[in-house]
């Protein structure tokens, strides 16, 4: 599987689009906002009233969250500017990055409205233009000119690996790390994360200015155990659906045995280890937070149906995982897989309060 | 008609896509290459071996020409570097700009291959990364940070106006300036061009560094007469098709009377006048060239059919004009309009050697 060719959130604005199923990710963005605000305030004062700020959102996806992040960044800078009593807003350039199959066309159709809304929301005399551009490519490669970026942001993207880990043993019956995975599989996953995250840091080190800031939120885990339920359960439920379909002869067993999700949900310690190993970034803050699976549901709208939360978490996971499953197993089984997966999610959520763990890291590029 | 919402070349890679019907534009790009090379060489020496070069292609469209231009720019810089005996290539950032409805997704899918090809074509030891990003928006507005761009390029884009000129008189029976257009229509077209081109220059003035270079190729005319055949004939033939369909009751007469193409093909003098009026750019070179309509045909491939040239020019014009016609007249008449238009082009080309006129301008942003 060529992850860079396959991995992308569902495009467009249909029922299973990421655009219409990204409330959970939005919740996470708003949870980490205070950390972003602090990092931007530090950056602003360290830069001594900058005239220009160049920012990048890595793994921006496509949908309302994309320009929401951009908007929050610009508004945060404007508030900081006012707090510092500076009359002139800096000009802001925002680079929106994702893999080439991301639906940039849909984002670009909203940019002009986004810019107008921003101007209207800010004090007119201080409103500054914000320039938006799209950058296609893997963030495990260089994306920007050397020493050109002041602020890097990434949310719910860095748990995606650049490739499915190369395994000596088959991860039989599983599609991710699981308690029944052979130790070599776990090791392969962990080492792929280490390689990828180190490469990410090395690239950003070259691209960021001294004193530049970076805030990363990664889907992770609290536990030291990489197979702990908090991070693997959501994929276990998909594995169950796929295995059931193998048992019924709907999916070829060997095909399932060689399918693995290119994701690794690191612990805070694992993340910090790589940052320290690479050496160019100082960690200012590390925060672990949790988000309920039912954050996929807008409580004002869907609370009437009893199992709406499970249904919506199923749609959320479909928006994220459908392109992967589709490219590997083909279109014919898609509806069936996600129907079963959603049912499994519903049952799970009716029994317990399932959560995802977020690891948020705020760092400074050393001088 | 909201031109920014409607104007774009046909996307995708189908039979009528711009991607498959842009040989004429490619010919024009290669004709102006010596002027680009000279401008880049001057820029390179004036910047005294730059470590970074930031370039923009405004109105980049979507298709093979888009990354061809980017590739030519990078290779030209690399040749200049070698000529100057500099061991280290500058890092290059290329911004690809077009209106938001341009098919950026298709461009972005080719960027990674384009970067690899470039690296393979250059001397390995001197190969430098080239960073590509897409910028959606009208080039009659600000697109980039102040003083951030070293080189601006635009080919076959600036004849498109930001809006259909507001006219006092109806341009009855015509869809563009024509010998039968009332003087007020001609005046409205000319004034819209003046306003737009002045705005273009004002925006670029802010965005370009002192000493930055700009090379523009505009579809234009040699004659002082804005209704001369060299620039208006191609639209006259479309008007004939539409009028024939009005006569047959297939198109509503009033609807046609209020349709006008948002384009102005300026003379060299008109272009220079605006540059001098604005005042921030010094003109280094002005060149007028011609390209035959049959440049739409790859002579190696299609020369067997007698009227292939007319057929291909018809497809080329369809790739350019279909979104405009479609949004205004609706889908039901599209096939019929372009069949008739192509026939008119075939007849015209069998009788005479029709040409388009290009006005190319090389300028320096004054210090």
XYZ file of C-alpha atoms in Angstrom:
734
model
C 0.000 0.000 0.000
C 1.413 3.391 -1.018
C 0.135 5.400 1.938
C 0.806 8.770 0.296
C -1.401 7.733 -2.639
C -4.157 6.149 -0.584
C -4.504 8.021 2.682
C -6.909 10.930 2.636
C -10.113 11.846 4.361
C -13.302 11.352 2.302
C -13.630 14.413 0.009
C -16.630 16.414 -1.167
C -19.594 17.205 1.080
C -21.666 14.012 0.981
C -23.108 12.047 3.891
C -19.837 10.195 4.550
C -17.514 13.108 3.720
C -14.939 14.176 6.258
C -16.351 17.655 5.771
C -19.647 16.522 7.345
C -18.132 14.128 9.893
C -15.346 15.922 11.680
C -16.998 17.231 14.852
C -14.700 15.129 17.052
C -11.617 16.598 15.428
C -13.164 20.072 15.830
C -13.642 19.414 19.549
C -9.961 18.484 19.830
C -8.939 21.664 18.003
C -10.934 23.805 20.423
C -9.524 21.893 23.427
C -5.967 22.745 22.391
C -6.700 26.390 21.610
C -5.272 27.769 24.909
C -1.950 26.069 24.144
C -1.905 27.605 20.663
C -2.746 31.038 22.071
C 0.117 30.829 24.575
C 2.581 29.683 21.922
C 1.546 32.490 19.555
C 1.780 35.102 22.338
C 5.307 33.928 23.191
C 6.262 33.942 19.525
C 4.816 37.415 19.000
C 6.691 38.947 21.904
C 9.915 37.072 21.084
C 9.712 38.418 17.536
C 9.173 41.941 18.871
C 6.058 43.001 16.957
C 6.560 41.110 13.720
C 5.390 42.642 10.435
C 4.968 39.213 8.892
C 3.968 35.826 10.303
C 4.248 32.676 8.246
C 2.321 29.681 9.533
C 1.664 26.152 8.371
C -1.124 23.692 9.168
C 0.255 20.242 8.391
C -2.385 17.617 7.597
C -5.052 20.286 7.161
C -7.600 17.900 5.590
C -10.631 19.346 3.784
C -13.816 20.662 5.349
C -14.911 23.235 7.918
C -12.038 22.400 10.289
C -9.418 23.442 7.737
C -10.315 27.106 7.561
C -11.509 27.065 11.195
C -7.919 26.436 12.254
C -6.649 29.166 9.929
C -9.275 31.538 11.269
C -8.423 30.771 14.917
C -4.729 31.380 14.226
C -5.382 34.769 12.625
C -7.834 35.875 15.332
C -5.481 34.746 18.069
C -2.648 36.824 16.584
C -4.970 39.815 16.335
C -5.952 39.538 20.016
C -2.307 39.265 21.043
C -1.452 42.315 18.946
C -4.200 44.302 20.694
C -3.013 43.112 24.106
C 0.485 44.281 23.301
C -0.988 47.638 22.249
C 0.346 47.362 18.726
C -1.651 49.310 16.129
C -0.503 47.420 13.117
C -1.446 43.809 12.457
C 1.202 41.616 10.933
C 0.560 40.261 7.472
C -0.114 36.544 7.793
C 0.630 33.787 5.307
C -0.976 30.423 6.025
C 0.173 27.305 4.239
C -2.376 24.484 4.222
C -0.607 21.183 3.735
C -1.881 17.682 3.160
C -1.184 14.675 0.962
C -1.837 15.221 -2.777
C -5.147 13.314 -2.779
C -6.636 15.696 -0.221
C -9.553 17.677 -1.669
C -7.823 21.070 -2.018
C -10.355 22.235 -4.638
C -13.126 22.252 -2.033
C -10.991 24.240 0.432
C -10.006 26.748 -2.232
C -13.628 27.518 -3.105
C -14.120 28.830 0.457
C -10.948 30.885 0.803
C -12.331 34.153 -0.517
C -15.379 34.026 1.830
C -13.083 33.062 4.714
C -10.903 36.112 4.062
C -13.931 38.426 3.908
C -15.402 36.983 7.140
C -12.099 37.481 8.927
C -11.869 41.085 7.850
C -15.423 41.686 9.091
C -14.759 40.063 12.454
C -11.700 42.092 13.300
C -11.448 45.767 14.187
C -11.475 47.263 10.677
C -8.565 49.626 11.284
C -6.397 46.724 12.354
C -7.642 44.102 9.949
C -4.801 42.664 7.974
C -4.885 40.519 4.908
C -4.328 36.833 5.388
C -2.865 34.966 2.441
C -3.715 31.310 1.988
C -1.950 28.729 -0.106
C -2.133 24.962 -0.462
C 0.933 22.743 -0.275
C 0.548 19.163 -1.510
C 2.953 16.596 -0.114
C 3.914 14.366 2.795
C 5.035 16.167 5.943
C 7.656 13.428 6.246
C 9.463 15.279 3.427
C 10.597 18.894 3.051
C 7.681 21.154 2.131
C 8.975 24.691 2.578
C 12.027 26.877 1.995
C 14.732 26.815 4.661
C 14.180 29.068 7.672
C 10.897 30.380 6.311
C 8.231 29.301 8.828
C 7.405 30.956 12.158
C 4.653 28.690 13.401
C 3.798 25.070 12.670
C 0.528 23.511 13.701
C -0.742 19.986 13.242
C -3.762 18.266 14.740
C -4.732 14.590 14.428
C -2.297 13.915 11.604
C 1.036 12.746 13.004
C -0.319 9.384 14.154
C -0.551 8.490 10.455
C 2.640 6.713 9.418
C 4.402 7.226 6.082
C 3.946 3.517 5.344
C 2.570 0.310 6.787
C 5.379 -1.047 9.000
C 7.366 -3.867 7.398
C 6.653 -6.936 9.527
C 8.481 -10.241 9.901
C 5.432 -11.968 11.365
C 1.921 -11.783 10.001
C -0.420 -9.773 12.206
C -3.007 -12.555 11.836
C -6.612 -11.624 12.577
C -5.611 -8.054 13.429
C -5.401 -4.866 11.392
C -3.513 -2.836 13.968
C -1.510 -3.481 17.137
C -3.526 -5.724 19.382
C -3.010 -7.908 22.450
C -2.841 -10.905 20.085
C -0.231 -9.303 17.781
C 3.239 -10.952 17.791
C 5.932 -8.856 19.549
C 7.667 -8.259 16.225
C 4.579 -6.535 14.886
C 4.461 -4.177 17.862
C 8.178 -3.497 17.422
C 7.740 -2.804 13.699
C 4.951 -0.314 14.433
C 6.972 1.471 17.108
C 10.094 1.683 14.981
C 8.146 3.033 12.007
C 6.745 5.756 14.263
C 10.239 6.589 15.517
C 11.644 6.832 11.990
C 8.736 8.917 10.737
C 8.532 11.313 13.662
C 12.302 11.836 13.615
C 12.104 12.626 9.883
C 9.230 15.036 10.571
C 11.328 16.872 13.173
C 14.392 16.988 10.916
C 12.376 18.535 8.077
C 10.715 21.120 10.321
C 14.055 21.969 11.912
C 15.309 23.090 8.478
C 12.147 24.985 7.591
C 11.533 26.882 10.834
C 13.225 30.090 11.931
C 15.130 30.121 15.229
C 12.634 30.739 17.985
C 9.784 29.494 15.802
C 6.978 27.638 17.565
C 5.297 24.332 16.872
C 2.101 22.928 18.426
C 1.294 19.304 17.629
C -1.713 17.278 18.727
C -1.358 13.576 18.073
C -3.922 10.858 18.640
C -2.070 8.845 21.274
C -2.350 6.953 24.526
C -1.614 7.455 28.220
C -0.403 3.943 28.894
C 3.092 2.654 28.208
C 1.469 -0.430 26.674
C 1.115 0.143 22.901
C -1.757 -2.366 22.817
C -3.795 -0.671 25.510
C -7.499 -0.429 24.901
C -7.581 3.398 24.823
C -5.756 3.494 21.505
C -6.468 0.175 19.831
C -10.115 -0.446 20.594
C -11.454 1.638 17.730
C -9.492 -0.469 15.222
C -10.284 -3.725 17.052
C -13.949 -3.104 16.310
C -13.170 -2.704 12.617
C -11.050 -5.883 12.733
C -14.020 -7.726 14.265
C -16.255 -6.653 11.372
C -13.672 -7.720 8.807
C -13.048 -11.077 10.548
C -16.787 -11.757 10.664
C -16.909 -11.194 6.941
C -13.967 -13.575 6.462
C -15.890 -16.201 8.463
C -18.857 -15.720 6.148
C -16.662 -16.031 3.063
C -17.186 -12.409 2.032
C -13.524 -11.451 2.389
C -10.492 -13.553 1.591
C -8.649 -14.544 4.800
C -5.159 -14.078 3.364
C -6.097 -10.654 2.091
C -7.190 -9.589 5.564
C -4.065 -11.083 7.158
C -1.834 -8.791 5.142
C -3.863 -5.622 5.778
C -2.625 -3.252 8.470
C -3.576 0.309 9.333
C -0.640 2.744 8.863
C -1.123 4.439 12.195
C 0.700 4.585 15.525
C -0.765 6.216 18.624
C 2.271 7.158 20.721
C 2.550 7.746 24.458
C 3.704 11.158 25.713
C 7.017 9.561 26.678
C 7.603 8.158 23.187
C 6.902 11.551 21.635
C 9.269 13.344 24.022
C 11.987 10.746 23.474
C 12.097 11.482 19.753
C 12.098 15.249 20.287
C 15.019 14.939 22.698
C 16.851 12.532 20.407
C 16.552 14.925 17.461
C 17.690 17.816 19.634
C 16.581 20.962 17.747
C 13.393 21.644 19.679
C 12.778 22.603 23.310
C 9.550 21.263 24.789
C 7.586 24.030 26.504
C 4.482 22.120 27.324
C 3.116 18.614 27.130
C -0.530 17.944 27.753
C -2.542 14.763 27.657
C -6.289 15.098 27.213
C -9.244 12.874 26.473
C -12.193 13.178 24.164
C -15.317 11.009 24.290
C -16.306 9.128 21.182
C -19.679 10.805 21.427
C -18.021 14.129 20.580
C -18.851 13.074 17.000
C -22.425 14.055 17.757
C -23.694 17.578 17.912
C -25.845 17.175 21.036
C -28.223 19.927 19.997
C -29.185 18.223 16.796
C -29.079 14.478 17.109
C -29.915 13.723 20.738
C -33.358 12.402 19.812
C -32.155 9.103 18.521
C -30.879 6.774 21.190
C -27.926 5.355 19.324
C -27.168 8.496 17.315
C -23.788 8.714 19.021
C -22.686 5.311 17.814
C -24.069 6.006 14.369
C -22.142 9.276 14.182
C -18.881 7.795 15.474
C -19.306 5.153 12.751
C -19.688 7.868 10.112
C -16.706 9.726 11.541
C -14.534 6.609 11.284
C -15.839 5.943 7.790
C -14.893 9.466 6.665
C -11.369 8.743 7.914
C -10.868 5.085 6.960
C -12.974 4.540 3.832
C -10.273 5.446 1.264
C -7.864 2.964 2.932
C -10.398 0.120 3.024
C -11.675 0.906 -0.469
C -8.264 0.894 -2.106
C -7.330 -2.395 -0.441
C -10.545 -4.450 -0.412
C -12.392 -2.855 -3.331
C -15.772 -1.170 -3.543
C -18.026 -4.221 -3.352
C -17.647 -4.791 0.398
C -17.573 -1.152 1.556
C -21.218 -0.729 2.599
C -21.257 -4.049 4.441
C -17.985 -3.368 6.297
C -19.065 0.010 7.571
C -22.564 -1.145 8.468
C -21.080 -3.879 10.665
C -18.395 -1.555 12.021
C -21.005 1.045 12.986
C -23.068 -1.632 14.727
C -20.034 -2.742 16.706
C -19.369 0.860 17.683
C -23.018 1.300 18.762
C -22.878 -1.804 20.984
C -19.593 -0.710 22.519
C -20.841 2.809 23.240
C -24.054 1.530 24.820
C -21.921 -0.449 27.307
C -19.139 1.954 28.193
C -17.815 5.485 27.808
C -15.102 5.080 25.197
C -12.484 7.796 24.825
C -9.654 8.845 22.574
C -6.415 10.191 24.037
C -4.678 13.276 22.672
C -1.042 14.123 23.204
C -0.378 17.837 22.684
C 3.126 19.203 22.508
C 4.233 22.837 22.353
C 7.835 23.389 21.314
C 10.329 26.073 20.331
C 12.888 25.718 17.567
C 16.164 26.276 19.385
C 18.408 29.155 18.256
C -21.882 37.050 -14.475
C -19.440 36.684 -11.593
C -16.291 36.139 -13.649
C -14.245 34.892 -10.675
C -16.848 32.171 -10.112
C -17.328 31.221 -13.741
C -14.067 31.657 -15.589
C -11.828 28.628 -15.631
C -10.410 26.307 -18.222
C -12.162 22.924 -18.580
C -10.820 20.677 -15.792
C -9.971 16.965 -15.659
C -8.375 15.133 -18.573
C -11.309 14.413 -20.890
C -11.571 15.054 -24.630
C -12.516 18.717 -24.152
C -10.288 19.358 -21.127
C -7.826 22.218 -21.209
C -5.269 19.647 -20.171
C -5.659 17.897 -23.553
C -6.224 21.038 -25.616
C -3.530 23.531 -24.757
C -0.895 22.990 -27.432
C -1.322 26.541 -28.731
C -0.678 27.991 -25.286
C 2.346 25.675 -24.967
C 3.692 27.007 -28.264
C 3.374 30.552 -26.925
C 5.192 29.587 -23.713
C 8.121 28.164 -25.685
C 8.184 31.249 -27.954
C 8.668 33.528 -24.963
C 11.287 31.350 -23.264
C 14.293 33.464 -24.401
C 12.732 36.529 -22.780
C 12.197 34.619 -19.535
C 15.774 33.327 -19.604
C 17.143 36.842 -20.045
C 14.986 38.213 -17.235
C 16.038 35.422 -14.870
C 19.723 35.883 -15.742
C 19.470 39.617 -15.008
C 17.632 38.902 -11.762
C 20.182 36.298 -10.707
C 23.147 38.573 -11.248
C 21.397 41.588 -9.696
C 20.639 39.492 -6.595
C 24.280 38.396 -6.431
C 23.915 34.604 -6.234
C 20.652 34.337 -4.327
C 20.120 31.473 -1.878
C 16.369 31.637 -2.359
C 14.183 32.527 -5.324
C 10.442 32.979 -4.951
C 8.439 32.892 -8.154
C 4.779 33.061 -9.099
C 2.901 31.866 -12.169
C -0.327 33.872 -12.296
C -3.178 32.219 -14.162
C -1.359 28.881 -14.158
C -4.421 26.883 -15.335
C -4.405 23.090 -14.979
C -2.730 20.605 -17.283
C 0.704 19.857 -18.717
C 1.497 23.544 -19.309
C 1.243 24.359 -15.598
C 4.182 22.300 -14.427
C 5.966 22.781 -17.768
C 6.285 26.465 -16.920
C 7.470 25.659 -13.394
C 9.973 23.186 -14.809
C 11.303 25.660 -17.381
C 11.767 28.297 -14.686
C 13.740 25.948 -12.428
C 15.886 24.595 -15.270
C 16.576 28.093 -16.538
C 17.783 29.189 -13.087
C 19.989 26.107 -12.871
C 21.615 26.871 -16.244
C 22.228 30.471 -15.209
C 23.779 29.295 -11.946
C 26.146 27.020 -13.850
C 27.043 29.826 -16.270
C 27.889 32.068 -13.323
C 30.036 29.236 -11.933
C 28.080 29.011 -8.725
C 28.203 25.587 -7.059
C 25.092 25.946 -4.985
C 21.609 26.106 -6.496
C 19.165 28.479 -4.874
C 16.131 26.978 -3.198
C 13.113 27.794 -5.330
C 9.527 28.337 -4.224
C 6.941 28.421 -6.989
C 3.447 29.711 -6.349
C 0.863 28.495 -8.832
C -2.050 30.908 -8.902
C -5.411 30.790 -10.589
C -9.072 31.484 -9.829
C -10.632 29.200 -7.174
C -12.518 27.051 -9.713
C -9.270 26.045 -11.414
C -8.603 22.317 -11.050
C -5.776 22.484 -8.492
C -6.375 18.869 -7.400
C -5.216 17.600 -10.781
C -2.071 19.744 -10.670
C -1.264 18.625 -7.127
C -1.368 14.936 -8.079
C 1.572 15.552 -10.444
C 3.762 17.677 -8.180
C 5.720 14.855 -6.583
C 6.588 13.302 -9.969
C 7.481 16.733 -11.316
C 9.901 17.296 -8.421
C 11.531 13.894 -8.942
C 11.891 14.464 -12.706
C 13.520 17.825 -12.099
C 16.036 16.367 -9.684
C 16.907 13.655 -12.219
C 17.338 16.155 -15.057
C 19.763 18.416 -13.226
C 23.370 17.765 -12.274
C 22.858 15.738 -9.078
C 25.383 17.634 -7.021
C 23.664 20.912 -7.801
C 20.074 19.756 -7.778
C 18.005 21.863 -5.447
C 14.568 21.230 -4.083
C 11.735 23.158 -5.658
C 8.725 23.809 -3.433
C 5.322 24.140 -5.054
C 2.188 25.636 -3.628
C -1.198 26.616 -5.023
C -2.725 30.039 -4.466
C -6.430 30.411 -5.239
C -7.685 33.891 -6.050
C -7.937 36.647 -8.619
C -4.657 38.287 -9.624
C -6.585 41.559 -9.600
C -6.377 41.308 -5.792
C -3.425 40.885 -3.422
C -2.240 37.269 -3.337
C 1.102 37.340 -1.526
C 2.887 38.934 1.409
C 4.461 42.339 0.829
C 7.910 42.365 -0.768
C 8.033 38.585 -0.964
C 8.221 37.741 -4.678
C 11.312 37.846 -6.903
C 9.825 36.788 -10.212
C 6.297 37.000 -11.608
C 5.260 35.195 -14.753
C 1.935 35.126 -16.529
C 1.024 33.769 -19.945
C -2.325 34.095 -21.745
C -4.184 35.200 -18.627
C -4.166 38.981 -18.388
C -6.510 39.452 -21.360
C -9.243 38.048 -19.089
C -11.020 40.915 -17.348
C -12.188 40.841 -13.736
C -15.754 41.415 -14.941
C -17.823 41.932 -18.062
C -17.585 45.680 -18.775
C -20.655 47.653 -17.709
C -22.181 48.967 -20.925
C -24.616 51.798 -21.597
C -25.577 50.413 -25.007
C -26.413 46.809 -25.757
C -23.760 45.073 -27.820
C -26.521 43.679 -30.049
C -25.654 40.638 -32.125
C -22.095 40.608 -30.753
C -20.457 38.876 -27.824
C -17.223 40.835 -27.902
C -15.929 44.041 -29.454
C -16.814 44.036 -33.116
C -17.000 46.454 -36.025
C -20.756 46.649 -35.411
C -20.410 47.366 -31.668
C -21.513 50.861 -30.529
C -18.574 53.160 -29.558
C -19.685 53.059 -25.906
C -19.195 49.303 -25.828
C -15.650 49.627 -27.150
C -15.007 52.363 -24.584
C -16.407 50.218 -21.743
C -14.141 47.322 -22.739
C -11.060 49.533 -22.948
C -11.741 51.222 -19.615
C -12.321 47.882 -17.887
C -8.945 46.710 -19.185
C -7.291 49.898 -17.927
C -8.815 49.550 -14.462
C -7.959 45.865 -14.207
C -4.416 46.079 -15.516
C -3.693 49.069 -13.269
C -4.989 47.100 -10.281
C -2.831 44.133 -11.309
C 0.256 46.353 -11.390
C -0.584 47.980 -8.044
C -0.924 44.580 -6.344
C 2.290 43.210 -7.839
C 4.108 46.423 -6.909
C 3.363 45.674 -3.237
C 4.246 41.999 -3.463
C 7.497 42.176 -5.409
C 10.925 42.967 -4.011
C 12.852 45.922 -5.441
C 14.629 44.739 -8.557
C 12.182 41.855 -8.956
C 11.322 40.837 -12.509
C 8.021 40.258 -14.255
C 7.398 38.682 -17.669
C 3.836 38.888 -18.998
C 2.459 37.486 -22.240
C -0.987 38.775 -23.093
C -3.203 37.758 -25.979
C -3.377 41.097 -27.784
C -3.283 42.851 -31.113
C -0.847 44.821 -33.279
C -3.365 47.308 -34.586
C -4.528 50.431 -32.753
C -8.086 49.464 -33.718
C -9.617 47.408 -30.872
C -12.024 45.799 -33.360
C -9.334 44.625 -35.739
C -9.752 41.166 -37.154
C -6.577 39.750 -35.550
C -8.095 39.876 -32.087
C -11.850 39.730 -32.584
C -12.255 37.182 -35.341
C -12.120 34.147 -33.062
C -15.052 35.492 -31.035
C -16.913 36.695 -34.149
C -17.083 33.069 -35.273
C -18.630 32.071 -31.956
C -21.075 34.981 -32.215
C -22.066 33.734 -35.686
C -22.872 30.295 -34.259
C -24.928 31.776 -31.443
C -26.788 34.158 -33.782
C -27.614 31.284 -36.127
C -29.112 29.441 -33.177
C -31.121 32.549 -32.238
C -32.451 32.652 -35.835
C -33.522 29.012 -35.464
C -35.197 29.709 -32.146
C -32.734 27.603 -30.167
C -31.428 30.524 -28.121
C -33.390 33.480 -26.792
C -32.389 36.685 -28.599
C -32.459 38.876 -25.481
C -30.302 36.408 -23.644
C -27.667 36.558 -26.365
C -27.844 40.363 -26.518
C -26.768 40.624 -22.892
C -23.921 38.104 -23.145
C -20.392 39.465 -23.514
C -17.002 37.794 -23.209
C -14.944 39.257 -20.304
C -11.797 39.647 -22.358
C -9.758 42.506 -23.813
C -6.875 42.001 -26.215
C -4.733 45.117 -25.791
C -2.248 46.688 -28.170
C 1.408 47.033 -27.091
C 0.832 50.766 -26.717
C -2.142 50.293 -24.383
C -0.142 47.912 -22.200
C 2.829 50.296 -21.993
C 0.565 53.249 -21.230
C -0.770 51.545 -18.090
C 2.703 50.488 -16.944
C 3.949 54.064 -17.329
C 0.862 55.482 -15.634
C 1.311 53.207 -12.619
C 4.986 54.078 -12.422
C 6.565 51.292 -10.336
C 7.890 49.171 -13.183
C 10.570 49.812 -15.800
C 9.947 48.151 -19.149
C 13.034 46.268 -20.330
C 11.596 44.629 -23.373
C 8.415 44.590 -25.382
C 7.876 41.988 -28.051
C 4.962 41.325 -30.351
C 4.701 37.863 -31.870
C 2.190 35.814 -33.788
C 0.988 32.257 -33.499
C -1.042 30.401 -36.129
C -4.369 28.927 -35.108
C -3.098 25.597 -36.372
C -0.590 25.537 -33.494
C -3.437 23.707 -31.727
C -2.514 20.671 -33.771
C 0.429 18.443 -33.106
C 1.564 18.029 -36.731
C 3.148 14.666 -36.054
C -0.066 13.127 -34.873
C -3.064 14.639 -36.578
C -1.851 15.697 -40.008
C -3.742 12.881 -41.745
C -7.138 14.477 -41.521
C -7.578 17.445 -43.789
C -9.518 19.635 -41.392
C -7.852 18.392 -38.191
C -6.481 21.865 -37.611
C -9.909 23.452 -37.535
C -11.246 20.635 -35.401
C -8.412 21.065 -32.907
C -8.708 24.858 -32.761
C -12.421 24.266 -32.050
C -11.539 21.944 -29.163
C -8.968 24.414 -27.893
C -11.564 27.216 -27.841
C -14.083 24.882 -26.211
C -11.603 24.028 -23.417
C -11.270 27.760 -22.798
C -14.820 29.036 -23.331
C -17.117 26.147 -22.322
C -17.467 27.062 -18.624
C -18.488 30.628 -19.600
C -21.054 29.493 -22.174
C -22.323 26.709 -19.936
C -22.933 28.911 -16.929
C -24.756 31.515 -19.021
C -26.739 29.514 -21.581
C -27.082 26.193 -19.747
C -26.050 22.692 -20.678
C -28.714 21.884 -23.269
C -27.190 23.949 -26.081
C -23.494 23.262 -25.412
C -22.897 20.463 -27.934
C -24.754 22.320 -30.677
C -22.930 25.628 -30.059
C -19.475 24.088 -30.180
C -20.271 21.894 -33.170
C -21.313 24.965 -35.145
C -18.404 27.021 -33.796
C -15.910 24.331 -34.809
C -17.428 24.189 -38.300
C -17.085 27.961 -38.623
C -13.450 27.714 -37.521
C -12.814 24.919 -40.072
C -14.262 27.002 -42.916
C -12.273 30.035 -41.856
C -9.012 28.083 -41.613
C -9.522 26.465 -45.010
C -9.751 29.953 -46.544
C -6.995 31.857 -44.756
C -4.084 31.595 -42.333
C -5.567 32.978 -39.115
C -3.250 34.110 -36.356
C -3.309 35.226 -32.747
C -1.134 38.109 -31.580
C 0.910 37.958 -28.379
C 2.204 40.975 -26.510
C 5.121 40.051 -24.244
C 6.477 42.483 -21.703
C 9.559 42.115 -19.503
C 9.770 44.543 -16.589
C 11.736 45.356 -13.442
C 10.173 46.489 -10.182
C 11.887 49.830 -9.578
C 13.919 50.290 -6.369
